[in-house]
Amino acid sequence: RAGIALVAREHALLRFLAGGLLVGATLGVVNSYFTVYMSDIRASGWVIVVALAVSALGEVPLMAMASAFLARWGLHLVLVGGIALLPVRWLLYTVIEEPILVIPTQVIHSIAIMSLFVVGVIYVDQQLARAWRATGQGLYAAASHGIGPSIGLVGAGFVYERVGIQP
């Protein structure tokens, strides 16, 4: 109850959690339907595996360099910039018909994950008093990695059943 009251008091946190919920909805869709999309554009198994590996392997060095990015560009630019690349990725998926071209777009995933998992956590931590930081992190994780992706997956399932994966 106190955590919910915290959100009501902290308007910046509330807006951030709402944004995390929306971003999480898109990531849930892409992460869960990626292989379906790749199959729809006739990707071979090795291309699917390489595309997934590029996105996962790119996360580690980018997360390791997060403090350098923050020092150079600041928290807000790294956070917003990383997340702002996601619509570019989604747009590219709607026009790419050659499976091999998906592989370079997976770097965008790595940048966004670094922004969400490292910089987003730092942002929430900076918004709250020490006594509320764990609650804030729990709310952030629930919005961006739990509730948001769940909503996105249900909605995407309805869309996919009716009109296919491209929309």
GROMACS .gro file of N, CA and C in nm:
model
  501
    1ARG      N    1   0.081  -0.120   0.000
    1ARG     CA    2   0.000   0.000   0.000
    1ARG      C    3   0.085   0.126   0.000
    2ALA      N    4   0.190   0.124   0.079
    2ALA     CA    5   0.277   0.241   0.087
    2ALA      C    6   0.348   0.264  -0.046
    3GLY      N    7   0.382   0.157  -0.117
    3GLY     CA    8   0.446   0.171  -0.247
    3GLY      C    9   0.354   0.234  -0.349
    4ILE      N   10   0.227   0.200  -0.345
    4ILE     CA   11   0.129   0.261  -0.435
    4ILE      C   12   0.112   0.409  -0.400
    5ALA      N   13   0.111   0.440  -0.273
    5ALA     CA   14   0.102   0.580  -0.230
    5ALA      C   15   0.225   0.658  -0.278
    6LEU      N   16   0.339   0.591  -0.279
    6LEU     CA   17   0.462   0.653  -0.327
    6LEU      C   18   0.445   0.699  -0.472
    7VAL      N   19   0.388   0.615  -0.555
    7VAL     CA   20   0.368   0.649  -0.696
    7VAL      C   21   0.274   0.768  -0.709
    8ALA      N   22   0.172   0.773  -0.626
    8ALA     CA   23   0.077   0.885  -0.631
    8ALA      C   24   0.145   1.017  -0.595
    9ARG      N   25   0.245   1.012  -0.506
    9ARG     CA   26   0.317   1.133  -0.463
    9ARG      C   27   0.425   1.175  -0.562
   10GLU      N   28   0.490   1.078  -0.621
   10GLU     CA   29   0.606   1.103  -0.707
   10GLU      C   30   0.563   1.103  -0.853
   11HIS      N   31   0.522   1.218  -0.901
   11HIS     CA   32   0.466   1.229  -1.037
   11HIS      C   33   0.567   1.194  -1.146
   12ALA      N   34   0.693   1.231  -1.127
   12ALA     CA   35   0.795   1.197  -1.226
   12ALA      C   36   0.811   1.045  -1.233
   13LEU      N   37   0.808   0.980  -1.118
   13LEU     CA   38   0.818   0.834  -1.116
   13LEU      C   39   0.697   0.770  -1.183
   14LEU      N   40   0.581   0.825  -1.158
   14LEU     CA   41   0.459   0.773  -1.220
   14LEU      C   42   0.469   0.780  -1.372
   15ARG      N   43   0.512   0.893  -1.424
   15ARG     CA   44   0.528   0.908  -1.570
   15ARG      C   45   0.632   0.810  -1.623
   16PHE      N   46   0.741   0.794  -1.548
   16PHE     CA   47   0.846   0.702  -1.589
   16PHE      C   48   0.795   0.558  -1.591
   17LEU      N   49   0.720   0.520  -1.489
   17LEU     CA   50   0.663   0.385  -1.483
   17LEU      C   51   0.564   0.362  -1.597
   18ALA      N   52   0.483   0.463  -1.630
   18ALA     CA   53   0.390   0.451  -1.742
   18ALA      C   54   0.467   0.432  -1.873
   19GLY      N   55   0.574   0.508  -1.889
   19GLY     CA   56   0.659   0.490  -2.008
   19GLY      C   57   0.723   0.353  -2.009
   20GLY      N   58   0.770   0.307  -1.894
   20GLY     CA   59   0.829   0.174  -1.884
   20GLY      C   60   0.729   0.065  -1.920
   21LEU      N   61   0.605   0.086  -1.879
   21LEU     CA   62   0.499  -0.010  -1.912
   21LEU      C   63   0.480  -0.017  -2.065
   22LEU      N   64   0.476   0.099  -2.130
   22LEU     CA   65   0.457   0.102  -2.275
   22LEU      C   66   0.577   0.044  -2.350
   23VAL      N   67   0.696   0.081  -2.308
   23VAL     CA   68   0.817   0.025  -2.371
   23VAL      C   69   0.822  -0.125  -2.347
   24GLY      N   70   0.790  -0.166  -2.225
   24GLY     CA   71   0.789  -0.310  -2.194
   24GLY      C   72   0.690  -0.387  -2.281
   25ALA      N   73   0.577  -0.323  -2.313
   25ALA     CA   74   0.479  -0.389  -2.399
   25ALA      C   75   0.538  -0.417  -2.537
   26THR      N   76   0.613  -0.321  -2.591
   26THR     CA   77   0.673  -0.343  -2.723
   26THR      C   78   0.784  -0.447  -2.717
   27LEU      N   79   0.866  -0.441  -2.612
   27LEU     CA   80   0.975  -0.538  -2.601
   27LEU      C   81   0.922  -0.679  -2.582
   28GLY      N   82   0.816  -0.692  -2.504
   28GLY     CA   83   0.757  -0.824  -2.486
   28GLY      C   84   0.712  -0.884  -2.618
   29VAL      N   85   0.652  -0.802  -2.701
   29VAL     CA   86   0.605  -0.848  -2.832
   29VAL      C   87   0.722  -0.892  -2.918
   30VAL      N   88   0.820  -0.804  -2.931
   30VAL     CA   89   0.933  -0.836  -3.019
   30VAL      C   90   1.011  -0.956  -2.968
   31ASN      N   91   1.036  -0.961  -2.839
   31ASN     CA   92   1.113  -1.073  -2.786
   31ASN      C   93   1.040  -1.206  -2.804
   32SER      N   94   0.910  -1.205  -2.789
   32SER     CA   95   0.835  -1.331  -2.798
   32SER      C   96   0.800  -1.370  -2.941
   33TYR      N   97   0.779  -1.272  -3.028
   33TYR     CA   98   0.739  -1.301  -3.165
   33TYR      C   99   0.854  -1.291  -3.265
   34PHE      N  100   0.974  -1.270  -3.217
   34PHE     CA  101   1.086  -1.250  -3.308
   34PHE      C  102   1.106  -1.368  -3.402
   35THR      N  103   1.106  -1.489  -3.348
   35THR     CA  104   1.128  -1.605  -3.436
   35THR      C  105   1.010  -1.626  -3.531
   36VAL      N  106   0.890  -1.589  -3.488
   36VAL     CA  107   0.775  -1.597  -3.578
   36VAL      C  108   0.794  -1.500  -3.694
   37TYR      N  109   0.834  -1.378  -3.662
   37TYR     CA  110   0.862  -1.278  -3.765
   37TYR      C  111   0.970  -1.329  -3.860
   38MET      N  112   1.078  -1.381  -3.804
   38MET     CA  113   1.187  -1.430  -3.888
   38MET      C  114   1.140  -1.545  -3.978
   39SER      N  115   1.058  -1.632  -3.926
   39SER     CA  116   1.003  -1.741  -4.007
   39SER      C  117   0.914  -1.686  -4.118
   40ASP      N  118   0.837  -1.582  -4.086
   40ASP     CA  119   0.749  -1.521  -4.186
   40ASP      C  120   0.826  -1.459  -4.302
   41ILE      N  121   0.948  -1.410  -4.276
   41ILE     CA  122   1.028  -1.355  -4.386
   41ILE      C  123   1.126  -1.460  -4.440
   42ARG      N  124   1.100  -1.585  -4.405
   42ARG     CA  125   1.173  -1.701  -4.458
   42ARG      C  126   1.321  -1.704  -4.418
   43ALA      N  127   1.350  -1.673  -4.294
   43ALA     CA  128   1.487  -1.679  -4.244
   43ALA      C  129   1.525  -1.824  -4.216
   44SER      N  130   1.649  -1.857  -4.248
   44SER     CA  131   1.698  -1.990  -4.214
   44SER      C  132   1.730  -1.994  -4.065
   45GLY      N  133   1.746  -2.114  -4.013
   45GLY     CA  134   1.773  -2.131  -3.871
   45GLY      C  135   1.899  -2.059  -3.826
   46TRP      N  136   2.005  -2.066  -3.906
   46TRP     CA  137   2.130  -2.001  -3.865
   46TRP      C  138   2.117  -1.849  -3.859
   47VAL      N  139   2.037  -1.790  -3.946
   47VAL     CA  140   2.018  -1.645  -3.943
   47VAL      C  141   1.942  -1.605  -3.816
   48ILE      N  142   1.842  -1.683  -3.780
   48ILE     CA  143   1.767  -1.655  -3.657
   48ILE      C  144   1.859  -1.663  -3.536
   49VAL      N  145   1.941  -1.766  -3.530
   49VAL     CA  146   2.033  -1.784  -3.417
   49VAL      C  147   2.135  -1.670  -3.411
   50VAL      N  148   2.191  -1.634  -3.525
   50VAL     CA  149   2.290  -1.525  -3.527
   50VAL      C  150   2.224  -1.394  -3.485
   51ALA      N  151   2.103  -1.367  -3.533
   51ALA     CA  152   2.033  -1.243  -3.496
   51ALA      C  153   2.009  -1.239  -3.346
   52LEU      N  154   1.966  -1.350  -3.288
   52LEU     CA  155   1.944  -1.354  -3.143
   52LEU      C  156   2.075  -1.338  -3.067
   53ALA      N  157   2.181  -1.402  -3.118
   53ALA     CA  158   2.311  -1.393  -3.052
   53ALA      C  159   2.365  -1.250  -3.055
   54VAL      N  160   2.349  -1.182  -3.168
   54VAL     CA  161   2.398  -1.044  -3.179
   54VAL      C  162   2.330  -0.957  -3.074
   55SER      N  163   2.198  -0.972  -3.060
   55SER     CA  164   2.128  -0.889  -2.962
   55SER      C  165   2.173  -0.920  -2.819
   56ALA      N  166   2.190  -1.048  -2.787
   56ALA     CA  167   2.228  -1.086  -2.651
   56ALA      C  168   2.374  -1.053  -2.622
   57LEU      N  169   2.463  -1.085  -2.715
   57LEU     CA  170   2.605  -1.062  -2.692
   57LEU      C  171   2.641  -0.913  -2.690
   58GLY      N  172   2.564  -0.833  -2.761
   58GLY     CA  173   2.589  -0.689  -2.760
   58GLY      C  174   2.554  -0.623  -2.629
   59GLU      N  175   2.467  -0.685  -2.553
   59GLU     CA  176   2.425  -0.626  -2.426
   59GLU      C  177   2.540  -0.617  -2.326
   60VAL      N  178   2.622  -0.719  -2.320
   60VAL     CA  179   2.726  -0.728  -2.217
   60VAL      C  180   2.828  -0.614  -2.228
   61PRO      N  181   2.892  -0.594  -2.344
   61PRO     CA  182   2.989  -0.484  -2.349
   61PRO      C  183   2.923  -0.346  -2.333
   62LEU      N  184   2.802  -0.330  -2.384
   62LEU     CA  185   2.735  -0.201  -2.369
   62LEU      C  186   2.703  -0.174  -2.223
   63MET      N  187   2.659  -0.275  -2.150
   63MET     CA  188   2.633  -0.255  -2.007
   63MET      C  189   2.763  -0.223  -1.933
   64ALA      N  190   2.871  -0.286  -1.974
   64ALA     CA  191   3.000  -0.259  -1.911
   64ALA      C  192   3.047  -0.116  -1.937
   65MET      N  193   3.005  -0.060  -2.050
   65MET     CA  194   3.046   0.076  -2.086
   65MET      C  195   2.945   0.182  -2.043
   66ALA      N  196   2.840   0.141  -1.974
   66ALA     CA  197   2.733   0.235  -1.937
   66ALA      C  198   2.786   0.355  -1.859
   67SER      N  199   2.877   0.333  -1.767
   67SER     CA  200   2.927   0.448  -1.689
   67SER      C  201   3.001   0.547  -1.778
   68ALA      N  202   3.072   0.499  -1.879
   68ALA     CA  203   3.140   0.589  -1.973
   68ALA      C  204   3.038   0.668  -2.055
   69PHE      N  205   2.931   0.601  -2.098
   69PHE     CA  206   2.825   0.671  -2.172
   69PHE      C  207   2.760   0.778  -2.086
   70LEU      N  208   2.734   0.744  -1.960
   70LEU     CA  209   2.672   0.840  -1.868
   70LEU      C  210   2.763   0.960  -1.844
   71ALA      N  211   2.892   0.934  -1.830
   71ALA     CA  212   2.987   1.044  -1.807
   71ALA      C  213   2.994   1.136  -1.929
   72ARG      N  214   2.984   1.077  -2.047
   72ARG     CA  215   2.998   1.157  -2.169
   72ARG      C  216   2.868   1.230  -2.207
   73TRP      N  217   2.754   1.160  -2.200
   73TRP     CA  218   2.629   1.217  -2.250
   73TRP      C  219   2.524   1.247  -2.144
   74GLY      N  220   2.542   1.198  -2.025
   74GLY     CA  221   2.445   1.223  -1.918
   74GLY      C  222   2.332   1.121  -1.916
   75LEU      N  223   2.272   1.111  -1.800
   75LEU     CA  224   2.169   1.009  -1.776
   75LEU      C  225   2.050   1.023  -1.870
   76HIS      N  226   1.995   1.141  -1.882
   76HIS     CA  227   1.873   1.157  -1.962
   76HIS      C  228   1.895   1.127  -2.109
   77LEU      N  229   2.006   1.172  -2.166
   77LEU     CA  230   2.032   1.148  -2.308
   77LEU      C  231   2.055   0.999  -2.335
   78VAL      N  232   2.128   0.931  -2.249
   78VAL     CA  233   2.153   0.788  -2.269
   78VAL      C  234   2.023   0.709  -2.254
   79LEU      N  235   1.943   0.746  -2.154
   79LEU     CA  236   1.817   0.675  -2.131
   79LEU      C  237   1.719   0.699  -2.247
   80VAL      N  238   1.692   0.824  -2.276
   80VAL     CA  239   1.595   0.856  -2.381
   80VAL      C  240   1.647   0.815  -2.518
   81GLY      N  241   1.775   0.837  -2.542
   81GLY     CA  242   1.834   0.799  -2.672
   81GLY      C  243   1.825   0.651  -2.698
   82GLY      N  244   1.857   0.570  -2.598
   82GLY     CA  245   1.849   0.425  -2.615
   82GLY      C  246   1.708   0.377  -2.641
   83ILE      N  247   1.614   0.432  -2.568
   83ILE     CA  248   1.474   0.392  -2.585
   83ILE      C  249   1.418   0.447  -2.716
   84ALA      N  250   1.461   0.566  -2.756
   84ALA     CA  251   1.411   0.626  -2.881
   84ALA      C  252   1.453   0.547  -3.004
   85LEU      N  253   1.556   0.466  -2.992
   85LEU     CA  254   1.597   0.382  -3.105
   85LEU      C  255   1.499   0.267  -3.131
   86LEU      N  256   1.419   0.232  -3.032
   86LEU     CA  257   1.328   0.119  -3.049
   86LEU      C  258   1.228   0.138  -3.164
   87PRO      N  259   1.163   0.253  -3.177
   87PRO     CA  260   1.072   0.269  -3.292
   87PRO      C  261   1.143   0.254  -3.427
   88VAL      N  262   1.272   0.292  -3.430
   88VAL     CA  263   1.350   0.271  -3.554
   88VAL      C  264   1.360   0.121  -3.582
   89ARG      N  265   1.386   0.044  -3.479
   89ARG     CA  266   1.394  -0.102  -3.494
   89ARG      C  267   1.260  -0.157  -3.541
   90TRP      N  268   1.152  -0.115  -3.479
   90TRP     CA  269   1.020  -0.167  -3.519
   90TRP      C  270   0.991  -0.130  -3.665
   91LEU      N  271   1.023  -0.007  -3.703
   91LEU     CA  272   1.001   0.036  -3.842
   91LEU      C  273   1.083  -0.048  -3.939
   92LEU      N  274   1.207  -0.073  -3.905
   92LEU     CA  275   1.291  -0.156  -3.991
   92LEU      C  276   1.232  -0.295  -4.009
   93TYR      N  277   1.177  -0.351  -3.903
   93TYR     CA  278   1.116  -0.484  -3.914
   93TYR      C  279   0.998  -0.485  -4.012
   94THR      N  280   0.930  -0.374  -4.023
   94THR     CA  281   0.814  -0.371  -4.114
   94THR      C  282   0.855  -0.364  -4.260
   95VAL      N  283   0.978  -0.320  -4.287
   95VAL     CA  284   1.021  -0.308  -4.427
   95VAL      C  285   1.126  -0.411  -4.469
   96ILE      N  286   1.193  -0.472  -4.375
   96ILE     CA  287   1.296  -0.570  -4.410
   96ILE      C  288   1.230  -0.698  -4.461
   97GLU      N  289   1.270  -0.737  -4.579
   97GLU     CA  290   1.221  -0.863  -4.636
   97GLU      C  291   1.334  -0.964  -4.654
   98GLU      N  292   1.457  -0.917  -4.647
   98GLU     CA  293   1.575  -1.003  -4.658
   98GLU      C  294   1.624  -1.036  -4.516
   99PRO      N  295   1.610  -1.161  -4.473
   99PRO     CA  296   1.641  -1.197  -4.334
   99PRO      C  297   1.779  -1.154  -4.284
  100ILE      N  298   1.880  -1.160  -4.367
  100ILE     CA  299   2.015  -1.127  -4.322
  100ILE      C  300   2.025  -0.981  -4.277
  101LEU      N  301   1.937  -0.895  -4.329
  101LEU     CA  302   1.939  -0.754  -4.291
  101LEU      C  303   1.886  -0.728  -4.150
  102VAL      N  304   1.822  -0.828  -4.093
  102VAL     CA  305   1.773  -0.814  -3.955
  102VAL      C  306   1.891  -0.814  -3.857
  103ILE      N  307   1.996  -0.885  -3.891
  103ILE     CA  308   2.109  -0.900  -3.798
  103ILE      C  309   2.164  -0.766  -3.751
  104PRO      N  310   2.196  -0.670  -3.839
  104PRO     CA  311   2.247  -0.543  -3.786
  104PRO      C  312   2.145  -0.465  -3.703
  105THR      N  313   2.017  -0.484  -3.727
  105THR     CA  314   1.917  -0.413  -3.647
  105THR      C  315   1.914  -0.462  -3.503
  106GLN      N  316   1.969  -0.578  -3.479
  106GLN     CA  317   1.969  -0.634  -3.345
  106GLN      C  318   2.061  -0.556  -3.250
  107VAL      N  319   2.154  -0.479  -3.304
  107VAL     CA  320   2.239  -0.395  -3.220
  107VAL      C  321   2.152  -0.293  -3.146
  108ILE      N  322   2.044  -0.248  -3.211
  108ILE     CA  323   1.953  -0.153  -3.148
  108ILE      C  324   1.894  -0.213  -3.021
  109HIS      N  325   1.864  -0.343  -3.026
  109HIS     CA  326   1.812  -0.411  -2.907
  109HIS      C  327   1.912  -0.399  -2.792
  110SER      N  328   2.037  -0.423  -2.820
  110SER     CA  329   2.140  -0.417  -2.716
  110SER      C  330   2.148  -0.280  -2.653
  111ILE      N  331   2.140  -0.176  -2.735
  111ILE     CA  332   2.147  -0.039  -2.684
  111ILE      C  333   2.026  -0.010  -2.595
  112ALA      N  334   1.909  -0.052  -2.640
  112ALA     CA  335   1.787  -0.028  -2.562
  112ALA      C  336   1.791  -0.103  -2.429
  113ILE      N  337   1.836  -0.226  -2.430
  113ILE     CA  338   1.842  -0.304  -2.306
  113ILE      C  339   1.940  -0.241  -2.208
  114MET      N  340   2.054  -0.192  -2.258
  114MET     CA  341   2.147  -0.121  -2.170
  114MET      C  342   2.077   0.000  -2.109
  115SER      N  343   2.003   0.072  -2.191
  115SER     CA  344   1.933   0.191  -2.141
  115SER      C  345   1.830   0.154  -2.036
  116LEU      N  346   1.755   0.049  -2.060
  116LEU     CA  347   1.648   0.010  -1.967
  116LEU      C  348   1.701  -0.058  -1.841
  117PHE      N  349   1.792  -0.153  -1.856
  117PHE     CA  350   1.835  -0.235  -1.743
  117PHE      C  351   1.941  -0.169  -1.657
  118VAL      N  352   2.019  -0.078  -1.714
  118VAL     CA  353   2.122  -0.010  -1.635
  118VAL      C  354   2.080   0.134  -1.605
  119VAL      N  355   2.058   0.211  -1.709
  119VAL     CA  356   2.030   0.353  -1.691
  119VAL      C  357   1.892   0.375  -1.629
  120GLY      N  358   1.794   0.296  -1.669
  120GLY     CA  359   1.660   0.308  -1.610
  120GLY      C  360   1.663   0.280  -1.461
  121VAL      N  361   1.740   0.182  -1.421
  121VAL     CA  362   1.753   0.148  -1.279
  121VAL      C  363   1.819   0.263  -1.203
  122ILE      N  364   1.923   0.321  -1.263
  122ILE     CA  365   1.991   0.434  -1.199
  122ILE      C  366   1.894   0.552  -1.187
  123TYR      N  367   1.815   0.575  -1.292
  123TYR     CA  368   1.719   0.686  -1.289
  123TYR      C  369   1.620   0.669  -1.173
  124VAL      N  370   1.562   0.551  -1.161
  124VAL     CA  371   1.466   0.526  -1.052
  124VAL      C  372   1.535   0.546  -0.918
  125ASP      N  373   1.655   0.496  -0.906
  125ASP     CA  374   1.730   0.508  -0.781
  125ASP      C  375   1.752   0.655  -0.743
  126GLN      N  376   1.777   0.739  -0.841
  126GLN     CA  377   1.802   0.881  -0.814
  126GLN      C  378   1.675   0.959  -0.782
  127GLN      N  379   1.560   0.906  -0.819
  127GLN     CA  380   1.434   0.977  -0.798
  127GLN      C  381   1.381   0.964  -0.656
  128LEU      N  382   1.428   0.865  -0.583
  128LEU     CA  383   1.365   0.832  -0.455
  128LEU      C  384   1.461   0.842  -0.338
  129ALA      N  385   1.404   0.865  -0.223
  129ALA     CA  386   1.481   0.860  -0.098
  129ALA      C  387   1.526   0.716  -0.075
  130ARG      N  388   1.636   0.701  -0.004
  130ARG     CA  389   1.694   0.568   0.018
  130ARG      C  390   1.591   0.465   0.067
  131ALA      N  391   1.503   0.505   0.155
  131ALA     CA  392   1.404   0.411   0.212
  131ALA      C  393   1.307   0.357   0.106
  132TRP      N  394   1.293   0.427  -0.007
  132TRP     CA  395   1.195   0.387  -0.109
  132TRP      C  396   1.260   0.329  -0.235
  133ARG      N  397   1.390   0.318  -0.238
  133ARG     CA  398   1.457   0.274  -0.361
  133ARG      C  399   1.423   0.131  -0.399
  134ALA      N  400   1.418   0.042  -0.305
  134ALA     CA  401   1.384  -0.098  -0.337
  134ALA      C  402   1.241  -0.107  -0.388
  135THR      N  403   1.151  -0.033  -0.327
  135THR     CA  404   1.011  -0.031  -0.372
  135THR      C  405   1.004   0.026  -0.514
  136GLY      N  406   1.077   0.133  -0.538
  136GLY     CA  407   1.079   0.193  -0.672
  136GLY      C  408   1.133   0.097  -0.776
  137GLN      N  409   1.238   0.023  -0.741
  137GLN     CA  410   1.294  -0.075  -0.835
  137GLN      C  411   1.194  -0.188  -0.862
  138GLY      N  412   1.124  -0.230  -0.759
  138GLY     CA  413   1.022  -0.333  -0.777
  138GLY      C  414   0.909  -0.286  -0.868
  139LEU      N  415   0.867  -0.161  -0.848
  139LEU     CA  416   0.762  -0.106  -0.934
  139LEU      C  417   0.810  -0.092  -1.078
  140TYR      N  418   0.936  -0.048  -1.096
  140TYR     CA  419   0.992  -0.035  -1.230
  140TYR      C  420   1.000  -0.171  -1.299
  141ALA      N  421   1.049  -0.271  -1.229
  141ALA     CA  422   1.059  -0.405  -1.287
  141ALA      C  423   0.920  -0.460  -1.321
  142ALA      N  424   0.824  -0.438  -1.234
  142ALA     CA  425   0.688  -0.486  -1.260
  142ALA      C  426   0.628  -0.419  -1.383
  143ALA      N  427   0.647  -0.288  -1.395
  143ALA     CA  428   0.590  -0.214  -1.509
  143ALA      C  429   0.658  -0.250  -1.640
  144SER      N  430   0.791  -0.246  -1.642
  144SER     CA  431   0.863  -0.262  -1.768
  144SER      C  432   0.895  -0.405  -1.806
  145HIS      N  433   0.896  -0.495  -1.711
  145HIS     CA  434   0.935  -0.633  -1.741
  145HIS      C  435   0.828  -0.736  -1.705
  146GLY      N  436   0.715  -0.689  -1.652
  146GLY     CA  437   0.610  -0.782  -1.613
  146GLY      C  438   0.475  -0.744  -1.672
  147ILE      N  439   0.416  -0.639  -1.620
  147ILE     CA  440   0.282  -0.598  -1.663
  147ILE      C  441   0.284  -0.550  -1.808
  148GLY      N  442   0.381  -0.464  -1.842
  148GLY     CA  443   0.390  -0.411  -1.979
  148GLY      C  444   0.401  -0.520  -2.084
  149PRO      N  445   0.500  -0.611  -2.071
  149PRO     CA  446   0.510  -0.718  -2.169
  149PRO      C  447   0.386  -0.808  -2.174
  150SER      N  448   0.322  -0.830  -2.061
  150SER     CA  449   0.201  -0.912  -2.060
  150SER      C  450   0.090  -0.846  -2.142
  151ILE      N  451   0.072  -0.716  -2.122
  151ILE     CA  452  -0.029  -0.643  -2.199
  151ILE      C  453   0.005  -0.646  -2.347
  152GLY      N  454   0.131  -0.622  -2.379
  152GLY     CA  455   0.175  -0.622  -2.518
  152GLY      C  456   0.154  -0.756  -2.586
  153LEU      N  457   0.184  -0.863  -2.515
  153LEU     CA  458   0.170  -0.997  -2.574
  153LEU      C  459   0.025  -1.033  -2.601
  154VAL      N  460  -0.062  -0.997  -2.511
  154VAL     CA  461  -0.204  -1.025  -2.533
  154VAL      C  462  -0.253  -0.945  -2.654
  155GLY      N  463  -0.220  -0.817  -2.658
  155GLY     CA  464  -0.262  -0.733  -2.771
  155GLY      C  465  -0.202  -0.782  -2.902
  156ALA      N  466  -0.075  -0.817  -2.900
  156ALA     CA  467  -0.010  -0.866  -3.021
  156ALA      C  468  -0.069  -0.998  -3.068
  157GLY      N  469  -0.109  -1.081  -2.975
  157GLY     CA  470  -0.173  -1.207  -3.012
  157GLY      C  471  -0.301  -1.183  -3.090
  158PHE      N  472  -0.380  -1.088  -3.044
  158PHE     CA  473  -0.504  -1.053  -3.116
  158PHE      C  474  -0.474  -1.001  -3.256
  159VAL      N  475  -0.376  -0.911  -3.265
  159VAL     CA  476  -0.339  -0.855  -3.395
  159VAL      C  477  -0.288  -0.965  -3.488
  160TYR      N  478  -0.199  -1.047  -3.436
  160TYR     CA  479  -0.138  -1.152  -3.518
  160TYR      C  480  -0.242  -1.252  -3.570
  161GLU      N  481  -0.335  -1.288  -3.485
  161GLU     CA  482  -0.441  -1.382  -3.527
  161GLU      C  483  -0.525  -1.324  -3.641
  162ARG      N  484  -0.546  -1.194  -3.640
  162ARG     CA  485  -0.635  -1.132  -3.739
  162ARG      C  486  -0.567  -1.089  -3.868
  163VAL      N  487  -0.445  -1.030  -3.856
  163VAL     CA  488  -0.385  -0.971  -3.976
  163VAL      C  489  -0.240  -1.013  -4.001
  164GLY      N  490  -0.182  -1.095  -3.919
  164GLY     CA  491  -0.046  -1.140  -3.942
  164GLY      C  492   0.056  -1.062  -3.860
  165ILE      N  493   0.181  -1.100  -3.874
  165ILE     CA  494   0.287  -1.047  -3.790
  165ILE      C  495   0.337  -0.910  -3.837
  166GLN      N  496   0.332  -0.878  -3.965
  166GLN     CA  497   0.387  -0.752  -4.014
  166GLN      C  498   0.329  -0.628  -3.946
  167PRO      N  499   0.200  -0.617  -3.924
  167PRO     CA  500   0.149  -0.496  -3.853
  167PRO      C  501   0.208  -0.483  -3.714
   0.00000   0.00000   0.00000
